[in-house]
């Protein structure tokens, strides 16, 4: 009798434990289901066309945002499973991030909107570094990310100057460091200190710089400028490989450029054609593919090339 009662009690306890475990699992599934529905709904509000990539559990998302000058930016968002109770963490290739304003009623579209406004605040900074890249002989970094706020520039006589641009006040007098022979560097450093009050925010960077250093500075060689323009934005090569299948395209350089004046990215038409074919939103009319530029999302149209098999 005792053994029977003990066995019955054990079975009851096991059943209770299984029931609790099942209830716990159901609650977890319900939470997960609610999380997925919420995130899918919020992605829909932002627009699926702006979603670059996402993790399988939707805790990591990347959105592409185009600023007013046509620059493409990618913002990484990390979500907590309790979303939207806890604010997400964000990262992006920018000189500094904004302070996210978040509440329990906030949604992903609010993050994207705040990021877009932040990008507009950074336009003057990017215009300033673009001015430096365009007008001076920049040697480091040649292909800078949007987050980099320094430039190393050749100023002649085996000398360089490293500028550190203030991202929050980019038109102000930058911090600088001279590199080169001591006697020449000392002369330039003294001129910089003596003339620093002559820096005028409304002037172009080059004009200010030559005024302070009291000398004309060398420009970047045309060869270097051209080299930066001919790399394909998809395969990152200047020329296609030498291949019999490519026929007349074998070994050729880039032959297509985005029409957006703020982008002007160069491509091999074959590379762009293959990329467009991999995108579900691409349309075809007769022998032309219509889609969006991989960098600025502006419309592109490429004639189908049949040389590749």
XYZ file of N, CA and C in Angstrom, residues 35-48 61 63 79 83-84 102 104-112:
87
model
N 7.252 39.282 -29.820
C 8.445 40.017 -30.227
C 8.567 40.037 -31.744
N 8.408 38.849 -32.368
C 8.534 38.773 -33.820
C 7.472 39.621 -34.520
N 6.230 39.538 -34.059
C 5.145 40.322 -34.674
C 5.435 41.814 -34.557
N 5.915 42.219 -33.375
C 6.209 43.637 -33.144
C 7.305 44.129 -34.074
N 8.399 43.366 -34.157
C 9.530 43.788 -34.982
C 9.157 43.796 -36.454
N 8.443 42.761 -36.917
C 8.018 42.722 -38.319
C 7.146 43.934 -38.648
N 6.249 44.263 -37.732
C 5.375 45.413 -37.932
C 6.173 46.706 -38.031
N 7.199 46.839 -37.189
C 7.994 48.071 -37.187
C 8.913 48.155 -38.401
N 9.405 47.016 -38.882
C 10.187 47.020 -40.122
C 9.305 47.468 -41.281
N 8.067 47.004 -41.283
C 7.104 47.406 -42.315
C 6.923 48.920 -42.323
N 6.889 49.536 -41.142
C 6.737 50.997 -41.051
C 7.948 51.718 -41.638
N 9.137 51.199 -41.367
C 10.355 51.814 -41.901
C 10.449 51.590 -43.404
N 10.070 50.394 -43.844
C 10.144 50.030 -45.255
C 11.154 48.920 -45.462
N 10.689 47.782 -45.979
C 11.581 46.641 -46.176
C 12.711 46.967 -47.139
N 19.458 44.256 -36.509
C 18.925 44.769 -37.769
C 19.850 45.854 -38.314
N 19.731 49.053 -41.186
C 18.930 49.834 -42.111
C 19.822 50.771 -42.915
N 18.481 44.850 -30.693
C 17.257 44.867 -29.903
C 17.336 43.866 -28.753
N 12.026 44.231 -26.145
C 11.633 45.356 -27.001
C 10.103 45.459 -27.092
N 9.536 46.647 -26.963
C 10.199 47.956 -26.900
C 10.418 48.505 -25.481
N 14.058 57.657 -26.223
C 13.296 56.409 -26.293
C 12.298 56.315 -25.147
N 8.640 53.659 -23.885
C 7.994 52.360 -24.100
C 7.108 52.375 -25.336
N 6.722 53.573 -25.800
C 5.870 53.692 -26.981
C 6.672 53.932 -28.261
N 7.992 54.012 -28.144
C 8.830 54.282 -29.317
C 8.892 53.064 -30.224
N 9.193 53.326 -31.501
C 9.285 52.266 -32.496
C 10.549 52.463 -33.331
N 10.853 51.477 -34.153
C 12.065 51.539 -34.960
C 12.087 52.751 -35.887
N 10.915 53.152 -36.377
C 10.865 54.320 -37.261
C 11.357 55.578 -36.541
N 11.167 55.638 -35.224
C 11.643 56.782 -34.442
C 13.176 56.804 -34.413
N 13.787 55.616 -34.345
C 15.252 55.527 -34.354
C 15.785 56.003 -35.704
N 15.151 55.539 -36.779
C 15.588 55.924 -38.122
C 15.416 57.429 -38.329
